[in-house]
PDB file of C-alpha atoms in Angstrom:
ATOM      1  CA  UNK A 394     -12.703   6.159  -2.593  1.00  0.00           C
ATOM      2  CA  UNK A 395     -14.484   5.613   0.570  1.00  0.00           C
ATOM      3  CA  UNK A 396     -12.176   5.236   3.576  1.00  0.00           C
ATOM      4  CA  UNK A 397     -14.788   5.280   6.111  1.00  0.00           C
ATOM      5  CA  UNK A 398     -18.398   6.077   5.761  1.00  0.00           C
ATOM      6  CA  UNK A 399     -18.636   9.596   5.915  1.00  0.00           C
ATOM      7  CA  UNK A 400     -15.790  11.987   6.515  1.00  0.00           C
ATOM      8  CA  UNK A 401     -12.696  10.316   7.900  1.00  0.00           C
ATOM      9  CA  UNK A 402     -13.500  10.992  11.857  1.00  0.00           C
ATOM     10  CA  UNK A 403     -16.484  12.839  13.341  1.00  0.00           C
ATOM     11  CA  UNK A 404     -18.164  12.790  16.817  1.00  0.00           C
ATOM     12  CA  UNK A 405     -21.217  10.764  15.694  1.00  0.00           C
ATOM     13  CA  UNK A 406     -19.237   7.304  15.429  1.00  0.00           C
ATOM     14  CA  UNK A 407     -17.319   5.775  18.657  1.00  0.00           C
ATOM     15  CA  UNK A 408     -13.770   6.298  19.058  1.00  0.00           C
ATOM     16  CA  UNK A 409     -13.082   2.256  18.559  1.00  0.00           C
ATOM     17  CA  UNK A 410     -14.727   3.177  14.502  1.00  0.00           C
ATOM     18  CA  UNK A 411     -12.573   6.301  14.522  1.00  0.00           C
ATOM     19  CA  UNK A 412      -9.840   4.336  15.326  1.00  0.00           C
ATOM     20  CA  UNK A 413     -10.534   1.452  12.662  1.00  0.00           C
ATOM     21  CA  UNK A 414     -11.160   4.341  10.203  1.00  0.00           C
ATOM     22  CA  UNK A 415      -7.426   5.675  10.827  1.00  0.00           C
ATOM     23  CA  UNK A 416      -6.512   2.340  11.011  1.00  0.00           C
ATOM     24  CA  UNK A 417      -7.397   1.064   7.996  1.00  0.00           C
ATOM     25  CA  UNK A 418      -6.536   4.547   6.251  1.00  0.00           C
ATOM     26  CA  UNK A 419      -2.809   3.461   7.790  1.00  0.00           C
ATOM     27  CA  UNK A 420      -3.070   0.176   6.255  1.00  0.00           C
ATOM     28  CA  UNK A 421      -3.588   1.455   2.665  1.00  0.00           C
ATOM     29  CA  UNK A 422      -1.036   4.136   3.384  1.00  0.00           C
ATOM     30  CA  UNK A 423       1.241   1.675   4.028  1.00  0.00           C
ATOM     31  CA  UNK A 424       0.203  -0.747   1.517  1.00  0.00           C
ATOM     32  CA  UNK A 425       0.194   2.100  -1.231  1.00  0.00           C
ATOM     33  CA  UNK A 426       4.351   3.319  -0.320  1.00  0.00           C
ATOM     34  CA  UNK A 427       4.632  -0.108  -0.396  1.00  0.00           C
ATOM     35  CA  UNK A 428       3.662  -0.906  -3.659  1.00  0.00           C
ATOM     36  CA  UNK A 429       4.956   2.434  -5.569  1.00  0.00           C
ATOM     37  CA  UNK A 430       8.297   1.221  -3.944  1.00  0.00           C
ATOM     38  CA  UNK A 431       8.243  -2.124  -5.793  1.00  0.00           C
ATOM     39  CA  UNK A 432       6.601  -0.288  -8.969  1.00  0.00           C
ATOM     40  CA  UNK A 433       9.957   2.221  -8.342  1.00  0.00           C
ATOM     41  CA  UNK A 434      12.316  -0.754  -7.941  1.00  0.00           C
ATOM     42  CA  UNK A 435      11.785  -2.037 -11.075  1.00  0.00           C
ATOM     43  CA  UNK A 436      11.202   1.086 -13.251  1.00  0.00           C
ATOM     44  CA  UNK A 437      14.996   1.698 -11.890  1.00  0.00           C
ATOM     45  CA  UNK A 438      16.016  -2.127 -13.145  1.00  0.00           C
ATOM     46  CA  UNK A 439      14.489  -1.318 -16.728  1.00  0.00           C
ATOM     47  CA  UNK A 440      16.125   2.255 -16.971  1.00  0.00           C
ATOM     48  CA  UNK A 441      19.706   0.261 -15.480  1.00  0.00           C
ATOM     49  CA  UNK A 442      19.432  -3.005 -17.769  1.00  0.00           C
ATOM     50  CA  UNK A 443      22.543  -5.456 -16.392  1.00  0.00           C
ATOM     51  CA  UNK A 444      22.495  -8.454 -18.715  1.00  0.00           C
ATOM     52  CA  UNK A 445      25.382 -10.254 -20.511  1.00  0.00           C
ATOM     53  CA  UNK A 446      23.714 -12.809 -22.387  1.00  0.00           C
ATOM     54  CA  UNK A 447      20.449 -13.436 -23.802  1.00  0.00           C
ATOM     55  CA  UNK A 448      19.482 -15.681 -20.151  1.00  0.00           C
ATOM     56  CA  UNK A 449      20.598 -12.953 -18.279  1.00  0.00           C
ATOM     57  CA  UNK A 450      18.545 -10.476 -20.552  1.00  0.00           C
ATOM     58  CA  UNK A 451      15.603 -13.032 -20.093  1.00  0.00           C
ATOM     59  CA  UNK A 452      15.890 -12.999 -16.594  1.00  0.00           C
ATOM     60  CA  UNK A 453      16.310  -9.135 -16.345  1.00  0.00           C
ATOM     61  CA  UNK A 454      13.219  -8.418 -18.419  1.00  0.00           C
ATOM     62  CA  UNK A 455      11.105 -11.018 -15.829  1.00  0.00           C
ATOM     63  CA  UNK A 456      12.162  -9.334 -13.005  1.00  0.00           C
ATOM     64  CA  UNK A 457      11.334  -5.746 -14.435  1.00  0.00           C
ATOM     65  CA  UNK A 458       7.839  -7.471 -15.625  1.00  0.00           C
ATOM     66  CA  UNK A 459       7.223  -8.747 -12.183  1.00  0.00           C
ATOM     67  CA  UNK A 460       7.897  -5.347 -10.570  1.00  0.00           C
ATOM     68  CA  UNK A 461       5.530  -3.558 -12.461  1.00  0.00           C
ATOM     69  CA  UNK A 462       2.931  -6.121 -13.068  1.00  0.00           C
ATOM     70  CA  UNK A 463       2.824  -6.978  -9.761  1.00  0.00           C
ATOM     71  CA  UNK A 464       3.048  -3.561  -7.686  1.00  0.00           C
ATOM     72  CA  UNK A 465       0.823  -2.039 -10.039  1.00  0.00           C
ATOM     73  CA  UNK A 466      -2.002  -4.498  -9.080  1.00  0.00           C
ATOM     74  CA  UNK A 467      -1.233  -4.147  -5.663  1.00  0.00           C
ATOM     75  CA  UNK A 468      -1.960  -0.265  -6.602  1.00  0.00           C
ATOM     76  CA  UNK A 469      -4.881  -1.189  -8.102  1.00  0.00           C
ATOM     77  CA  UNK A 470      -6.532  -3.502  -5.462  1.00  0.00           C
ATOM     78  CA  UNK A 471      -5.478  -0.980  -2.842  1.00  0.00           C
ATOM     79  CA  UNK A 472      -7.793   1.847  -4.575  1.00  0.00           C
ATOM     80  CA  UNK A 473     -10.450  -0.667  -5.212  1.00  0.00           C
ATOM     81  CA  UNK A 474     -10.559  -1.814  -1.335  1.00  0.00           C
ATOM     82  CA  UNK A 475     -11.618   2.154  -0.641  1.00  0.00           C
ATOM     83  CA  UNK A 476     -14.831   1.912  -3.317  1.00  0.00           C
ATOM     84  CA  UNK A 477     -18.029   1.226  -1.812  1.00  0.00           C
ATOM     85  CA  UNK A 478     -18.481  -1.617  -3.512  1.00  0.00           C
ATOM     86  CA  UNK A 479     -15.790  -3.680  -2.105  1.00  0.00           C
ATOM     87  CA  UNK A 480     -15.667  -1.475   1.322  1.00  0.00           C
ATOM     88  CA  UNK A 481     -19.461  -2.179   1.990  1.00  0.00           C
ATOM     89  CA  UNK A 482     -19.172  -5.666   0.958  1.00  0.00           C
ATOM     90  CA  UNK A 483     -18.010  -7.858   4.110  1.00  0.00           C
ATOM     91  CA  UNK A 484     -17.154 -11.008   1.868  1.00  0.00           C
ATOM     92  CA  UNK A 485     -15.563  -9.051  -0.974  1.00  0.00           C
ATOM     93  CA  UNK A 486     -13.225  -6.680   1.455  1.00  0.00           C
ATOM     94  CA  UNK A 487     -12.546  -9.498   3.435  1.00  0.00           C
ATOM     95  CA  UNK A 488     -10.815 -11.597   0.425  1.00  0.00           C
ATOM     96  CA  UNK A 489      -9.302  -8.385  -0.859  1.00  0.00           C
ATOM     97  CA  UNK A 490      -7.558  -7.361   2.255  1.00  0.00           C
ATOM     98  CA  UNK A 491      -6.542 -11.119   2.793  1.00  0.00           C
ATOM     99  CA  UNK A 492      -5.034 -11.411  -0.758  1.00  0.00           C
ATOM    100  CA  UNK A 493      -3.292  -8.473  -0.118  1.00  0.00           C
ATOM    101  CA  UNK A 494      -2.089  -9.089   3.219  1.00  0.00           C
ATOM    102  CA  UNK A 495      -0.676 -12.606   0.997  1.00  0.00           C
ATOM    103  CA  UNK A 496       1.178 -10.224  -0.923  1.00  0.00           C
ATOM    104  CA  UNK A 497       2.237  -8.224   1.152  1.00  0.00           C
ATOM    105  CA  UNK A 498       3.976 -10.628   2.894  1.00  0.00           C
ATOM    106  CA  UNK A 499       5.606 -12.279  -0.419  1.00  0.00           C
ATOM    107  CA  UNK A 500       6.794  -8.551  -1.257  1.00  0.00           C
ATOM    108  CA  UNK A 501       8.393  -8.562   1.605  1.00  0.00           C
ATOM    109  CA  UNK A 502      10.182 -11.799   1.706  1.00  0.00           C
ATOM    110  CA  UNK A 503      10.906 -11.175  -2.375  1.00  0.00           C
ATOM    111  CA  UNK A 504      12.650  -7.400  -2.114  1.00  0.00           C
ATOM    112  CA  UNK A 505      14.671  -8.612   1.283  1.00  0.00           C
ATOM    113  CA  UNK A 506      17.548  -9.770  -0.924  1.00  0.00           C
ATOM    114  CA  UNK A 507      17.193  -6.653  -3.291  1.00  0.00           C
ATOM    115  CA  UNK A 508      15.521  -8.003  -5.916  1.00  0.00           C
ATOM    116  CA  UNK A 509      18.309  -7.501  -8.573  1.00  0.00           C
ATOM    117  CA  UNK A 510      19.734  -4.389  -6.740  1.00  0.00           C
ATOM    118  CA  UNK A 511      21.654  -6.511  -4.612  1.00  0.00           C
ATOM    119  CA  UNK A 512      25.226  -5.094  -6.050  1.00  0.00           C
ATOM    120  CA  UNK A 513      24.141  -1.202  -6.874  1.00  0.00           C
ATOM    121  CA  UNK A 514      24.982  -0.164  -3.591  1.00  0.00           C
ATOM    122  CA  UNK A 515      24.606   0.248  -0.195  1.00  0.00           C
ATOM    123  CA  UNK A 516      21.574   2.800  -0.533  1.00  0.00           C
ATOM    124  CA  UNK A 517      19.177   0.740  -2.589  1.00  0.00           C
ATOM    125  CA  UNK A 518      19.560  -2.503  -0.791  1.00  0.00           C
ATOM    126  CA  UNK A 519      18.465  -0.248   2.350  1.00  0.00           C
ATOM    127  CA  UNK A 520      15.500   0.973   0.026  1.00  0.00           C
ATOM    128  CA  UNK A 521      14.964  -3.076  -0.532  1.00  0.00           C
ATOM    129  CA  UNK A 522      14.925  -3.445   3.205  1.00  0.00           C
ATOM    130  CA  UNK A 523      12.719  -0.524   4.107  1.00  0.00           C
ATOM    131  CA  UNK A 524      10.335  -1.668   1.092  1.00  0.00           C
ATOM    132  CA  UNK A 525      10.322  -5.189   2.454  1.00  0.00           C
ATOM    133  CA  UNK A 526       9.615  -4.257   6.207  1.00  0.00           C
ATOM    134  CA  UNK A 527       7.001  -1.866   4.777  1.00  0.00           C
ATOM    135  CA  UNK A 528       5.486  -5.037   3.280  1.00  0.00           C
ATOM    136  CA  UNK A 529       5.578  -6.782   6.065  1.00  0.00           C
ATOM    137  CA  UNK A 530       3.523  -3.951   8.246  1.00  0.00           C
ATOM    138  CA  UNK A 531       1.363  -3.806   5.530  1.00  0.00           C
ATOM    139  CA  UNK A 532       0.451  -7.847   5.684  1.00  0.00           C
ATOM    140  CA  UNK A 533       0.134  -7.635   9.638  1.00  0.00           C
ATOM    141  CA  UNK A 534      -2.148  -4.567   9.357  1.00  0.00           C
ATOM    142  CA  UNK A 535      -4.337  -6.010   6.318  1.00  0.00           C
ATOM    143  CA  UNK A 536      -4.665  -9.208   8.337  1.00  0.00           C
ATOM    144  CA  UNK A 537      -6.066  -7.131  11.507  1.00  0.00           C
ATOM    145  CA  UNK A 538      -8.273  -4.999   9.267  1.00  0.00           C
ATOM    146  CA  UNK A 539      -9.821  -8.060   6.592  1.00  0.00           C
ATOM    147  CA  UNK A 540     -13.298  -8.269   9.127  1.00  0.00           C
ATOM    148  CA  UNK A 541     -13.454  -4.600   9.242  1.00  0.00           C
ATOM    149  CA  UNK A 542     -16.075  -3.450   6.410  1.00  0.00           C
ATOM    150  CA  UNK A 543     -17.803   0.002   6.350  1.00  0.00           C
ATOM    151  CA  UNK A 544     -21.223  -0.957   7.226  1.00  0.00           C
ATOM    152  CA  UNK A 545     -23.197  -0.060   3.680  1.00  0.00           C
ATOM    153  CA  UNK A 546     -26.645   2.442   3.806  1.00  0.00           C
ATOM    154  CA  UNK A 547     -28.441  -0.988   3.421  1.00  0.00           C
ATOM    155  CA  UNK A 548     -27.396  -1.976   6.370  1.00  0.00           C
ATOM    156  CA  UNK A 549     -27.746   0.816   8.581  1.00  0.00           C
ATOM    157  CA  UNK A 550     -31.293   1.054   7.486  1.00  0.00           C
ATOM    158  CA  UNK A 551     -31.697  -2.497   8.260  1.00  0.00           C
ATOM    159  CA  UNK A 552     -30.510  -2.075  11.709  1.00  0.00           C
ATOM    160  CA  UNK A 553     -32.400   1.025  12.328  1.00  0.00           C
ATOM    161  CA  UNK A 554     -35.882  -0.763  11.066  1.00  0.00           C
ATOM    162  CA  UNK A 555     -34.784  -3.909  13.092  1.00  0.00           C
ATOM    163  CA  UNK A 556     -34.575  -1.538  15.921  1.00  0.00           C
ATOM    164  CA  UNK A 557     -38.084   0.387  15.367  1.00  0.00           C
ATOM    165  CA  UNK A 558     -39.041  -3.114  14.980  1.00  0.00           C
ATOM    166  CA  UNK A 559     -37.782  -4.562  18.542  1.00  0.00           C
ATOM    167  CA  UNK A 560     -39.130  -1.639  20.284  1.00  0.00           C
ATOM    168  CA  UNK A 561     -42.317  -1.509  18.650  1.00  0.00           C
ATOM    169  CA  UNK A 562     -42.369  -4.794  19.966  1.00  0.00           C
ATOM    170  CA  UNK A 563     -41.623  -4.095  23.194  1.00  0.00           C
ATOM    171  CA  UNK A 564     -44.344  -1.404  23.758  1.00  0.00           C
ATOM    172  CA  UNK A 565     -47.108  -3.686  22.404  1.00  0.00           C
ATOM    173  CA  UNK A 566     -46.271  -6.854  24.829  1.00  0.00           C
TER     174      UNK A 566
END
């Protein structure tokens, strides 16, 4: 995965694309805990089945489907955002961090009422709430980062022939 081009800080780039470079590392962190929460929320449901009937059962089995379905492709679209080919590509990274932040925020909103832990006890609805707010950092910070993309080779050598270009210019006029 590519975080930032390059290694993750170095004196060559400005501090404001050091920053966005830790930033957007932050982000995934964030986005990553996250997502293995809701992955660990419902690997706990399926291991602690609570179902009377067969609705209940139903219902029990959606909600353990959702969990891992669902925070495994957040998992999934998290390591994809750090490949070059989605982190060099501003239209691609864009939508991905923008579907994410959507998710993000649903995740959130969804685990804030414990998403079936609601009666296990005091310490997993706090894991609910923590896993929600995480969510919700998560949304805010994919939001601020979605028109950040890692500039690709292609474009760096575009720039730098652009600039050759505008000073060759410059000399001959």
């Amino acid at each position: 995965p590519d975080f930032c081009p390059g290694s993750l800080i170095t004196p060559e780039r400005s501090a404001a694309m050091n920053a966005i470079c830790l930033l957007k590392l932050f982000v995934r962190l964030m986005g990553g805990l996250a997502s293995a929460l809701f992955v660990w929320q419902a690997i706990w449901l399926m291991i602690h089945p609570n179902a009377q009937d067969f609705w209940e059962g139903c219902f029990w089995l959606g909600q353990v489907l959702l969990g891992l379905c669902a925070g495994a492709s957040a998992l999934f679209f998290e390591i994809r955002a750090g490949m070059k080919s989605v982190a060099t590509q501003f239209a691609a990274f864009a939508m991905n961090r923008v579907g994410l932040a959507c998710f993000y925020f649903w995740l959130g909103c969804y685990v804030m009422g414990g998403m079936g832990l609601m009666h296990t006890g005091e310490g997993w609805q706090m894991l609910a709430h923590a896993t929600g707010i995480l969510g919700w950092v998560a949304c805010i910070g994919n939001i601020c980062i979605s028109c950040c993309a890692s500039p690709s080779e292609d474009t760096d050598a575009f720039a730098q022939k652009t600039t050759e270009n505008t000073v060759a210019a410059r000399e001959s006029g």
